[in-house]
PDB file of C-alpha atoms in Angstrom:
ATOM      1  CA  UNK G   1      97.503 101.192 125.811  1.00  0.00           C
ATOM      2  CA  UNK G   2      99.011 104.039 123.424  1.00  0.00           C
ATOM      3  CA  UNK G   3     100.981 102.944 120.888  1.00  0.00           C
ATOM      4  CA  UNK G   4     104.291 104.894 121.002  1.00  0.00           C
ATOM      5  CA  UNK G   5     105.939 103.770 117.635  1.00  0.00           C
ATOM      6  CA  UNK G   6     104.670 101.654 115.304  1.00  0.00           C
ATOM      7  CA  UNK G   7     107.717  99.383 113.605  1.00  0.00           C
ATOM      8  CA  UNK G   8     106.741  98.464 109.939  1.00  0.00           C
ATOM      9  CA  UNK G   9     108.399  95.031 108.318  1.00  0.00           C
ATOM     10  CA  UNK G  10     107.732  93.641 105.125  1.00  0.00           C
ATOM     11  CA  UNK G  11     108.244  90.336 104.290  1.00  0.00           C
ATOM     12  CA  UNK G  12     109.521  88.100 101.629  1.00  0.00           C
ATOM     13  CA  UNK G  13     110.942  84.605 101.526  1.00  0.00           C
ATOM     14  CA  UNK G  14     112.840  85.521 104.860  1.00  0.00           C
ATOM     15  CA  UNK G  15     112.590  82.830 107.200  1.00  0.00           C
ATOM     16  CA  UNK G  16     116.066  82.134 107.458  1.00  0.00           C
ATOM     17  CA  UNK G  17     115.870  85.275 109.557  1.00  0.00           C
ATOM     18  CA  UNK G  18     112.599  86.104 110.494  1.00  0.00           C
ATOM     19  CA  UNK G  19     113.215  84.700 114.121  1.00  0.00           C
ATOM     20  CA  UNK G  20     115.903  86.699 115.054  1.00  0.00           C
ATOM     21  CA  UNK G  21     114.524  89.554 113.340  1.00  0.00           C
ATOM     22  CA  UNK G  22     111.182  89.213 115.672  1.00  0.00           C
ATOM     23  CA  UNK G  23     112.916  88.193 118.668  1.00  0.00           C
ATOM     24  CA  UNK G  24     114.606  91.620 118.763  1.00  0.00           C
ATOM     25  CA  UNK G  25     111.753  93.644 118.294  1.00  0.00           C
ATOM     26  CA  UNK G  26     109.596  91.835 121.099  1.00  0.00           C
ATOM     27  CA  UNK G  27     112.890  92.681 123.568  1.00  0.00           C
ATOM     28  CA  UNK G  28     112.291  96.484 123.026  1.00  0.00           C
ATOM     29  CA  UNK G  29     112.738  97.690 126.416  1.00  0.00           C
ATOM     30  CA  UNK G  30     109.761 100.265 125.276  1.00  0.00           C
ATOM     31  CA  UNK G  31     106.733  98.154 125.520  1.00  0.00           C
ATOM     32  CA  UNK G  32     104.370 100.821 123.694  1.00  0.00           C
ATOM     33  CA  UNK G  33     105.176  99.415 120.212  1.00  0.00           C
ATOM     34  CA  UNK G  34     103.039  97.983 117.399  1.00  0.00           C
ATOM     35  CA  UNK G  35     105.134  95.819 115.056  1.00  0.00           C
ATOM     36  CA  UNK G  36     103.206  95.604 111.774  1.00  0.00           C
ATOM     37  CA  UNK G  37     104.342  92.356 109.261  1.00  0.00           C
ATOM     38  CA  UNK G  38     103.185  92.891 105.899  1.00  0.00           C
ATOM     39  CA  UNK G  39     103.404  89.204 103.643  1.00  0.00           C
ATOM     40  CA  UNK G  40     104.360  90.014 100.067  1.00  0.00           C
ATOM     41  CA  UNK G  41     103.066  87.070  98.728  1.00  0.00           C
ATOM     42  CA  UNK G  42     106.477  85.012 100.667  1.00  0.00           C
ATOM     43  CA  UNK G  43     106.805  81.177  99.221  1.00  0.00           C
ATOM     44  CA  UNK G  44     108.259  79.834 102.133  1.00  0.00           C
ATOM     45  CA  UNK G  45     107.736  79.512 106.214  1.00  0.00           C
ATOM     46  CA  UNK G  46     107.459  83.361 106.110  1.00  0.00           C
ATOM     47  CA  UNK G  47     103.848  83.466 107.056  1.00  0.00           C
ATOM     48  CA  UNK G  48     104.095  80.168 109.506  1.00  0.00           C
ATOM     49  CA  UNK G  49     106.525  81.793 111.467  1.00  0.00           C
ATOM     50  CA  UNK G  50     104.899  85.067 111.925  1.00  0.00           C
ATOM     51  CA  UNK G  51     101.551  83.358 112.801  1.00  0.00           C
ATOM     52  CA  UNK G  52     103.774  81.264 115.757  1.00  0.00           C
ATOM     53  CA  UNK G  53     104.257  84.425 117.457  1.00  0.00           C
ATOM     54  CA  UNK G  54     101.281  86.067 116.525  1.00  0.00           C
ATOM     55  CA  UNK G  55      99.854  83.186 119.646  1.00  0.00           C
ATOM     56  CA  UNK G  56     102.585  84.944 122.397  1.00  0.00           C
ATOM     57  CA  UNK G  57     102.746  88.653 121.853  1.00  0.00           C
ATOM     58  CA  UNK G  58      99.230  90.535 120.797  1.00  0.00           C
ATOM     59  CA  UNK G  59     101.976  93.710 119.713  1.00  0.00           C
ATOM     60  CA  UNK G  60     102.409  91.761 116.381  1.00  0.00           C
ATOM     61  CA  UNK G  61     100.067  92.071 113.647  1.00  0.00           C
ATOM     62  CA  UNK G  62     100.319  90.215 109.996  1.00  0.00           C
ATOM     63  CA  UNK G  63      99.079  91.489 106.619  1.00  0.00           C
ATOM     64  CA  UNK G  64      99.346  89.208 103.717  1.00  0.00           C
ATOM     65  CA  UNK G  65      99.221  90.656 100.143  1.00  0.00           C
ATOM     66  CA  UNK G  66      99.892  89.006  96.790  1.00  0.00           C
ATOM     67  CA  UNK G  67     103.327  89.913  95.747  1.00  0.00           C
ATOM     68  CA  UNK G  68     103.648  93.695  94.744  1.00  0.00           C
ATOM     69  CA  UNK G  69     107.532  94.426  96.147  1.00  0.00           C
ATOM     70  CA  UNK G  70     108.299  96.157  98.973  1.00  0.00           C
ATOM     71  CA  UNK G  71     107.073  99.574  98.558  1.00  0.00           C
ATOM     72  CA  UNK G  72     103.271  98.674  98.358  1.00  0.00           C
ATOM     73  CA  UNK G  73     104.288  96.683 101.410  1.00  0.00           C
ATOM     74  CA  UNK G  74     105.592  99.627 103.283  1.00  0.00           C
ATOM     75  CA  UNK G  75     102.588 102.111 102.504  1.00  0.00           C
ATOM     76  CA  UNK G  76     100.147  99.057 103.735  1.00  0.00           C
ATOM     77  CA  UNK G  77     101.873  99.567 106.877  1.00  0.00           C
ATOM     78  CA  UNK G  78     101.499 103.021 106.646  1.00  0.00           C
ATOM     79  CA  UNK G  79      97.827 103.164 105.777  1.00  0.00           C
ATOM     80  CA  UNK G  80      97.280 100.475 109.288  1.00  0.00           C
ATOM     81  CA  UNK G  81     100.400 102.167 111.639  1.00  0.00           C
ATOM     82  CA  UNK G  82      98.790 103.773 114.803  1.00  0.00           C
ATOM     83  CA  UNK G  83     101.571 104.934 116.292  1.00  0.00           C
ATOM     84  CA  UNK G  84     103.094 108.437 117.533  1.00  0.00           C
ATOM     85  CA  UNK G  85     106.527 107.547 115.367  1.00  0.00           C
ATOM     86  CA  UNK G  86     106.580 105.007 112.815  1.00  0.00           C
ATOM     87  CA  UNK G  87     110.143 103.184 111.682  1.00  0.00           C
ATOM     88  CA  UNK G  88     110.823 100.772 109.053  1.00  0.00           C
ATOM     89  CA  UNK G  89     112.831  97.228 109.765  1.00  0.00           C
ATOM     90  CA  UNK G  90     113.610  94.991 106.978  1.00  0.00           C
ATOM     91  CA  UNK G  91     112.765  91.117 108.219  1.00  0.00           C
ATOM     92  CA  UNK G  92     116.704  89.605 107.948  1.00  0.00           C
ATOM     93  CA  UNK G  93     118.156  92.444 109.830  1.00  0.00           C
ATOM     94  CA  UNK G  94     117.416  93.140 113.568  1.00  0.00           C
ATOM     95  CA  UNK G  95     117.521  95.960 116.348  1.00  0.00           C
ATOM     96  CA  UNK G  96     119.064  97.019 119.633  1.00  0.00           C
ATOM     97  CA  UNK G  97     116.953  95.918 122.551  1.00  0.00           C
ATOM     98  CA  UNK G  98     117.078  99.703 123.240  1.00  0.00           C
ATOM     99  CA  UNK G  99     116.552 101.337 119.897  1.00  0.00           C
ATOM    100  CA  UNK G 100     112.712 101.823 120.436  1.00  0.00           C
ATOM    101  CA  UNK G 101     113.164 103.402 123.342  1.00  0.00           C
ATOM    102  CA  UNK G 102     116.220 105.492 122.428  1.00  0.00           C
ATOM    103  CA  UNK G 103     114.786 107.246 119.770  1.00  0.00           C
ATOM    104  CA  UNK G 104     111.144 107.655 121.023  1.00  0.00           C
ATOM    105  CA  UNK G 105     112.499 109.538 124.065  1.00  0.00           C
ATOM    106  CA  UNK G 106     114.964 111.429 121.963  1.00  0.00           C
ATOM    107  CA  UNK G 107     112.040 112.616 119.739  1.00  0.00           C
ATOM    108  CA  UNK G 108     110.020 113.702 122.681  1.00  0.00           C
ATOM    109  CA  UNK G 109     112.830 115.032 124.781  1.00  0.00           C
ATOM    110  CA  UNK G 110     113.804 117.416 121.883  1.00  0.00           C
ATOM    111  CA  UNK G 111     109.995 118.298 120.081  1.00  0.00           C
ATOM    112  CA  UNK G 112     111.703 116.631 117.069  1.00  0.00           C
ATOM    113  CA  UNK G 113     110.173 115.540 113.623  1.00  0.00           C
ATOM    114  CA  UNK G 114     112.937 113.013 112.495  1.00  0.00           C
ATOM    115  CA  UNK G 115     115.492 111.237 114.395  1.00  0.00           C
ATOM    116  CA  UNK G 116     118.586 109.685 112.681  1.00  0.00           C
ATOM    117  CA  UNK G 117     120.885 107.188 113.755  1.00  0.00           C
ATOM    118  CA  UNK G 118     123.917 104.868 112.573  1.00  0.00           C
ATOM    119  CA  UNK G 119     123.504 101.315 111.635  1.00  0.00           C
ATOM    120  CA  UNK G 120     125.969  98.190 111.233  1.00  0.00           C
ATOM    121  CA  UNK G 121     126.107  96.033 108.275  1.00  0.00           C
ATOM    122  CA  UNK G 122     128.103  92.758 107.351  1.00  0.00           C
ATOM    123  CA  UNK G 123     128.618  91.789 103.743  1.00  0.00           C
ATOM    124  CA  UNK G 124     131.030  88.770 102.982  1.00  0.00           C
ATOM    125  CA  UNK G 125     132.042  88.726 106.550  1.00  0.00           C
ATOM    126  CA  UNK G 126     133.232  92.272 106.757  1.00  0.00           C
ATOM    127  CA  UNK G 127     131.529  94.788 109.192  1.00  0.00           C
ATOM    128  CA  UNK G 128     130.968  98.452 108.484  1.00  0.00           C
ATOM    129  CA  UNK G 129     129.648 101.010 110.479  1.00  0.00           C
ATOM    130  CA  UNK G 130     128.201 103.967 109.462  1.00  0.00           C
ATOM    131  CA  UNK G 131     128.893 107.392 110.066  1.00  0.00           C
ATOM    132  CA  UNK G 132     127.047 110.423 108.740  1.00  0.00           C
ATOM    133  CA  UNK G 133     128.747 113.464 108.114  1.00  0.00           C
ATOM    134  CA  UNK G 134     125.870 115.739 110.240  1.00  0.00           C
ATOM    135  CA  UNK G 135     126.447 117.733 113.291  1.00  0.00           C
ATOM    136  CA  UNK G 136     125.634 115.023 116.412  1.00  0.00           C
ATOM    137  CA  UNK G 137     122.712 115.445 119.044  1.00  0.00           C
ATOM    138  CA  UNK G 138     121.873 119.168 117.815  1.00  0.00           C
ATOM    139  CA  UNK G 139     118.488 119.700 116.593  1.00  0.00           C
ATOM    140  CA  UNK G 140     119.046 120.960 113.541  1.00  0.00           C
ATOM    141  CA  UNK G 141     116.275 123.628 112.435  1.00  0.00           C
ATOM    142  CA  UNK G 142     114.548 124.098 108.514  1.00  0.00           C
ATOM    143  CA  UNK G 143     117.157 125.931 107.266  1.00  0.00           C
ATOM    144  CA  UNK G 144     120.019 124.024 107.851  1.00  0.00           C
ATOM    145  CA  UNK G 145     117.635 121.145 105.967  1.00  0.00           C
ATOM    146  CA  UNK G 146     117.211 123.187 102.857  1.00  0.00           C
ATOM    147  CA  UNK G 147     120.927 124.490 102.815  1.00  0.00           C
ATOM    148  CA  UNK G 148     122.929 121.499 103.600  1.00  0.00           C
ATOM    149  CA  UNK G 149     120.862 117.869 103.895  1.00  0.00           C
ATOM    150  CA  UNK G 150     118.651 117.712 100.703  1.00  0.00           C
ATOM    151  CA  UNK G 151     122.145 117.649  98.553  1.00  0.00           C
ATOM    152  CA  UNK G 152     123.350 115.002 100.357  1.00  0.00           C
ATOM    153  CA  UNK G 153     121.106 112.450  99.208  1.00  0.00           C
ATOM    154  CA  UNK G 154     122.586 112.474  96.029  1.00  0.00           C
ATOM    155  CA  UNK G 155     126.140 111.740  97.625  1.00  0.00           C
ATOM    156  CA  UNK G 156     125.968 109.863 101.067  1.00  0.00           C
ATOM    157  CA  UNK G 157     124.210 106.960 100.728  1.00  0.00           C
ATOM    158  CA  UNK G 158     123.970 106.505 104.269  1.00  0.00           C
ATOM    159  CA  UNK G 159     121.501 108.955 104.485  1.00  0.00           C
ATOM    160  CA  UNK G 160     118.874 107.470 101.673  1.00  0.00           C
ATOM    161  CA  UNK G 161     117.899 104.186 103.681  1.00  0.00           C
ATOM    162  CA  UNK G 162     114.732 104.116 105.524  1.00  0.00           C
ATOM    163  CA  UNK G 163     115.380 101.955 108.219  1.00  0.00           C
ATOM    164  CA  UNK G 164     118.085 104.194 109.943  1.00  0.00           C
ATOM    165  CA  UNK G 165     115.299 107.151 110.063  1.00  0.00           C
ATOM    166  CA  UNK G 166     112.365 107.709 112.933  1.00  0.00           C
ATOM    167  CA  UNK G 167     109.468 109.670 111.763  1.00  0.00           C
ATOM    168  CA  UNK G 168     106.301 111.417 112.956  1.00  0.00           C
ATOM    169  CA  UNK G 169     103.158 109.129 112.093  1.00  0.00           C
ATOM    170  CA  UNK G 170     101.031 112.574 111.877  1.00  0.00           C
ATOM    171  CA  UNK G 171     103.055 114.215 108.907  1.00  0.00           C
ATOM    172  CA  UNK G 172     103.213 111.367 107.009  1.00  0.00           C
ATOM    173  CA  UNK G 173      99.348 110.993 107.096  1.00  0.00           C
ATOM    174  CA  UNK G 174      98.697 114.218 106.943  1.00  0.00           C
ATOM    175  CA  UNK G 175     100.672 114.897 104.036  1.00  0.00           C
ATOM    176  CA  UNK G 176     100.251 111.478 102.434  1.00  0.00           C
ATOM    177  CA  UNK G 177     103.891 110.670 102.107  1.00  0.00           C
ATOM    178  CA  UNK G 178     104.202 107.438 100.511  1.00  0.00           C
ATOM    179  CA  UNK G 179     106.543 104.790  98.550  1.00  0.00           C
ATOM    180  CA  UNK G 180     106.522 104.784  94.801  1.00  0.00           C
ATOM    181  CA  UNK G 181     105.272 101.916  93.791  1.00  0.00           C
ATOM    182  CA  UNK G 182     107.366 100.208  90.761  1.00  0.00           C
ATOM    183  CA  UNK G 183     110.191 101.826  91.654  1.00  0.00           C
ATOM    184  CA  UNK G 184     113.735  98.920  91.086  1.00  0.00           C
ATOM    185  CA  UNK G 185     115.596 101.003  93.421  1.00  0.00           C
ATOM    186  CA  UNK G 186     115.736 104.862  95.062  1.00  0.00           C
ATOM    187  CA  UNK G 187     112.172 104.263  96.411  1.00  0.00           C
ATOM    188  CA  UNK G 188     113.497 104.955 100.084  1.00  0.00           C
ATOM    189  CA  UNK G 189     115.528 107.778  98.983  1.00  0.00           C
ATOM    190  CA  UNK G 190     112.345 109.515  97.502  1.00  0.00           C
ATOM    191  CA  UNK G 191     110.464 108.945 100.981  1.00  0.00           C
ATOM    192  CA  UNK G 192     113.032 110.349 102.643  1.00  0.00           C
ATOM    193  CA  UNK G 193     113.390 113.546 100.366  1.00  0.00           C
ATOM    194  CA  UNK G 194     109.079 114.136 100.308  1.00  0.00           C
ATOM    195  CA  UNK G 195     109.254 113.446 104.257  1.00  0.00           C
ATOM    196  CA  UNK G 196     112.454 116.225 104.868  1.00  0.00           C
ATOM    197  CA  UNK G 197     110.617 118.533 102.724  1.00  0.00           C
ATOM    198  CA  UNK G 198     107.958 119.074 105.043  1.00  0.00           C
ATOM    199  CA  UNK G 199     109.428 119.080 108.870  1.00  0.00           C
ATOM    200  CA  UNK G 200     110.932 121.728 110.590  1.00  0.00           C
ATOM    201  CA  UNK G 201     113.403 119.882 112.598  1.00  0.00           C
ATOM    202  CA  UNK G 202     115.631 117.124 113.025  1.00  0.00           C
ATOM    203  CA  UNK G 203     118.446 115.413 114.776  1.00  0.00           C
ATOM    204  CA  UNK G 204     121.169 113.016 114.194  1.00  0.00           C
ATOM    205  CA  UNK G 205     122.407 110.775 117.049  1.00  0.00           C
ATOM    206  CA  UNK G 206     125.525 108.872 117.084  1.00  0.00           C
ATOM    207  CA  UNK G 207     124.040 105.466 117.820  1.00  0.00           C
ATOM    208  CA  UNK G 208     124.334 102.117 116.189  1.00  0.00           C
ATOM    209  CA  UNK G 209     120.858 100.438 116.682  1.00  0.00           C
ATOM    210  CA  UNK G 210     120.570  98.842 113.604  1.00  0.00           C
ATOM    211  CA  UNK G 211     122.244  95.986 112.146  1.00  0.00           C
ATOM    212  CA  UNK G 212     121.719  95.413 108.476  1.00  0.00           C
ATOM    213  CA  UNK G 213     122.426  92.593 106.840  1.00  0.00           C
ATOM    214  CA  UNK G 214     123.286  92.145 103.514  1.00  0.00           C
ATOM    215  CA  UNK G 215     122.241  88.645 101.527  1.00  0.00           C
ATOM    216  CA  UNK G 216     123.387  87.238  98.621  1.00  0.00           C
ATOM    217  CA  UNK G 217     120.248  87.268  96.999  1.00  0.00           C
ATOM    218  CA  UNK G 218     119.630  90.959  98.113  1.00  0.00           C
ATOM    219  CA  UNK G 219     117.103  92.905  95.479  1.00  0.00           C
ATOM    220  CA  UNK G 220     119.775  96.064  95.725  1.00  0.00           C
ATOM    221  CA  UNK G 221     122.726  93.712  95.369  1.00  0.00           C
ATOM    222  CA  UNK G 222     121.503  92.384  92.828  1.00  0.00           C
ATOM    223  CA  UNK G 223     120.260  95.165  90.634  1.00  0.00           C
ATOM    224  CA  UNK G 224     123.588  96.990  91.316  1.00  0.00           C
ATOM    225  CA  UNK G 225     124.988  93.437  89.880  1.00  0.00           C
ATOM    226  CA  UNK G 226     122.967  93.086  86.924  1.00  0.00           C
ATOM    227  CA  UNK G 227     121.312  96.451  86.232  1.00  0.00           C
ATOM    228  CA  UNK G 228     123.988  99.007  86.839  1.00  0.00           C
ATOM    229  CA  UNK G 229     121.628 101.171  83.570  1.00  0.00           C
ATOM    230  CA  UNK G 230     119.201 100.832  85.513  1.00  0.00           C
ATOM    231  CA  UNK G 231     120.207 102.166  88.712  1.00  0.00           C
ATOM    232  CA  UNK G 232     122.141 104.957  86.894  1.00  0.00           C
ATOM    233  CA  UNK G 233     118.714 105.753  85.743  1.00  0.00           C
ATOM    234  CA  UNK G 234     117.265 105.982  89.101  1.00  0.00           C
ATOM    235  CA  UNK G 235     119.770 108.199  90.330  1.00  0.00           C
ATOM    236  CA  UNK G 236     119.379 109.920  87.880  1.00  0.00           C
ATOM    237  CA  UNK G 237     115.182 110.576  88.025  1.00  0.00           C
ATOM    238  CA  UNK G 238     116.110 111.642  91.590  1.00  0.00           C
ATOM    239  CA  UNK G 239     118.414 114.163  90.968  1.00  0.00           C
ATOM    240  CA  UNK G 240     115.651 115.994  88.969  1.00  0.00           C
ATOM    241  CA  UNK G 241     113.237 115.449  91.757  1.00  0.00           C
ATOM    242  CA  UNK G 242     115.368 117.429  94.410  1.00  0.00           C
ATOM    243  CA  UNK G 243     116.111 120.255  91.629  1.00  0.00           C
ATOM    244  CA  UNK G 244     112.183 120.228  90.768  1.00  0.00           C
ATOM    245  CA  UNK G 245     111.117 119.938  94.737  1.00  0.00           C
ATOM    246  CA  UNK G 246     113.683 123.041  95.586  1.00  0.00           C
ATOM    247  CA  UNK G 247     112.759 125.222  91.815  1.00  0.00           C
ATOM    248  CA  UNK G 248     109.068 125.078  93.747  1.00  0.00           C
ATOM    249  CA  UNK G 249     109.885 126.244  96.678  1.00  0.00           C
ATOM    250  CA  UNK G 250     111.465 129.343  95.321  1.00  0.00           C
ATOM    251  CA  UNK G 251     108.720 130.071  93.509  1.00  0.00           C
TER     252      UNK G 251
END
């Protein structure tokens, strides 16, 4: 069977909401997916509960790793993803039954190299949805990437997660697009940027298929929390990356 989309999690200390996490990705009404569970070294049921459904559905894999954070995570799945499309989902949020589907037939439909969408997120009780300030189900060409999306990474912050995003398996490989590893914070933003910088094409739909959720003990909470310097300094490092990625293409 071809494997349409290949859906990357990492893993750590989640089993409070691992279940519900992997209950809504084996509901995908497109059957053609891979899901790909990468254990960073968890410390609790993490790896017990994976291995429970690894028995009922052969679409799950699990790859255990000593703890390295979640970027060495990610670019394990990347280096075992066989899929057309690859998206990331983080293993205490979950998906729309339909998101798989959605997008993969979007992508097709349309020849496109990145799909967008909206997600949901609760934090304290409060909802928020998201809403990205792009034109809505237009494909929108190279140009229109150069001249209006690269700046907003420094100012929407919608835009900078990975797990809103739907990408082409065969760019990322072929131009070994990866996650900096060590990175506190701004690692997906930097994905994002290196992956934009090489399509053609891409579209934003105006569909909430995600649903984030926001813990307590969060690693961005918590750095925002604790380690505003830092983060300051992240933003920061990526601000020169867009100038330095844009100065070469002038060249």
């Amino acid at each position: 069977m071809e494997t349409k989309v290949s859906v990357i999690i990492p893993v750590y200390n989640a089993e409070r909401y691992l279940d519900e996490c992997i209950n809504s990705l084996r509901s995908q009404t497109l059957n053609e997916c891979e899901f790909i569970f990468i254990d960073d070294g968890s410390k609790d049921n993490s790896k017990k509960i994976i291995q429970k459904y690894l028995k009922i559905d052969r679409r799950i894999k699990l790859i255990h790793q000593e703890n390295q954070g979640v970027s060495v995570a990610r670019n394990k799945g990347l280096d075992y993803c066989k899929g057309k499309f690859v998206c990331f989902v983080d293993a205490d949020d979950y998906i729309d039954k339909h998101l798989m589907e959605k997008l993969y037939s979007t992508a097709i439909k349309n020849d496109l190299e990145m799909v967008i969408y909206n997600y949901k997120s609760e934090l304290d009780g409060y909802e928020v949805r998201s809403k990205i300030d792009l034109p809505v189900n237009k494909k929108l060409d190279r140009m229109y990437i150069e001249n209006n999306i690269l700046i907003k990474f420094l100012k929407d912050d919608e835009l900078n997660s990975v797990c809103n995003k739907f990408y082409k398996n065969v760019l990322i490989k072929e131009e070994g697009i990866n996650f900096l590893k060590g990175m506190a914070i701004g690692e997906d933003r930097i994905f994002n940027i290196n992956y934009i910088c090489k399509i053609k094409n891409l579209m934003y739909i105006d569909y909430i298929g995600y649903y984030y959720r926001e813990v307590e003990d969060s690693a961005t909470r918590n750095i925002l929390k604790h380690d505003y310097f830092k983060y300051e300094v992240e933003m920061k490092n990526t601000q020169w990356y867009i100038v330095k990625l844009r100065g070469e293409k002038n060249r």
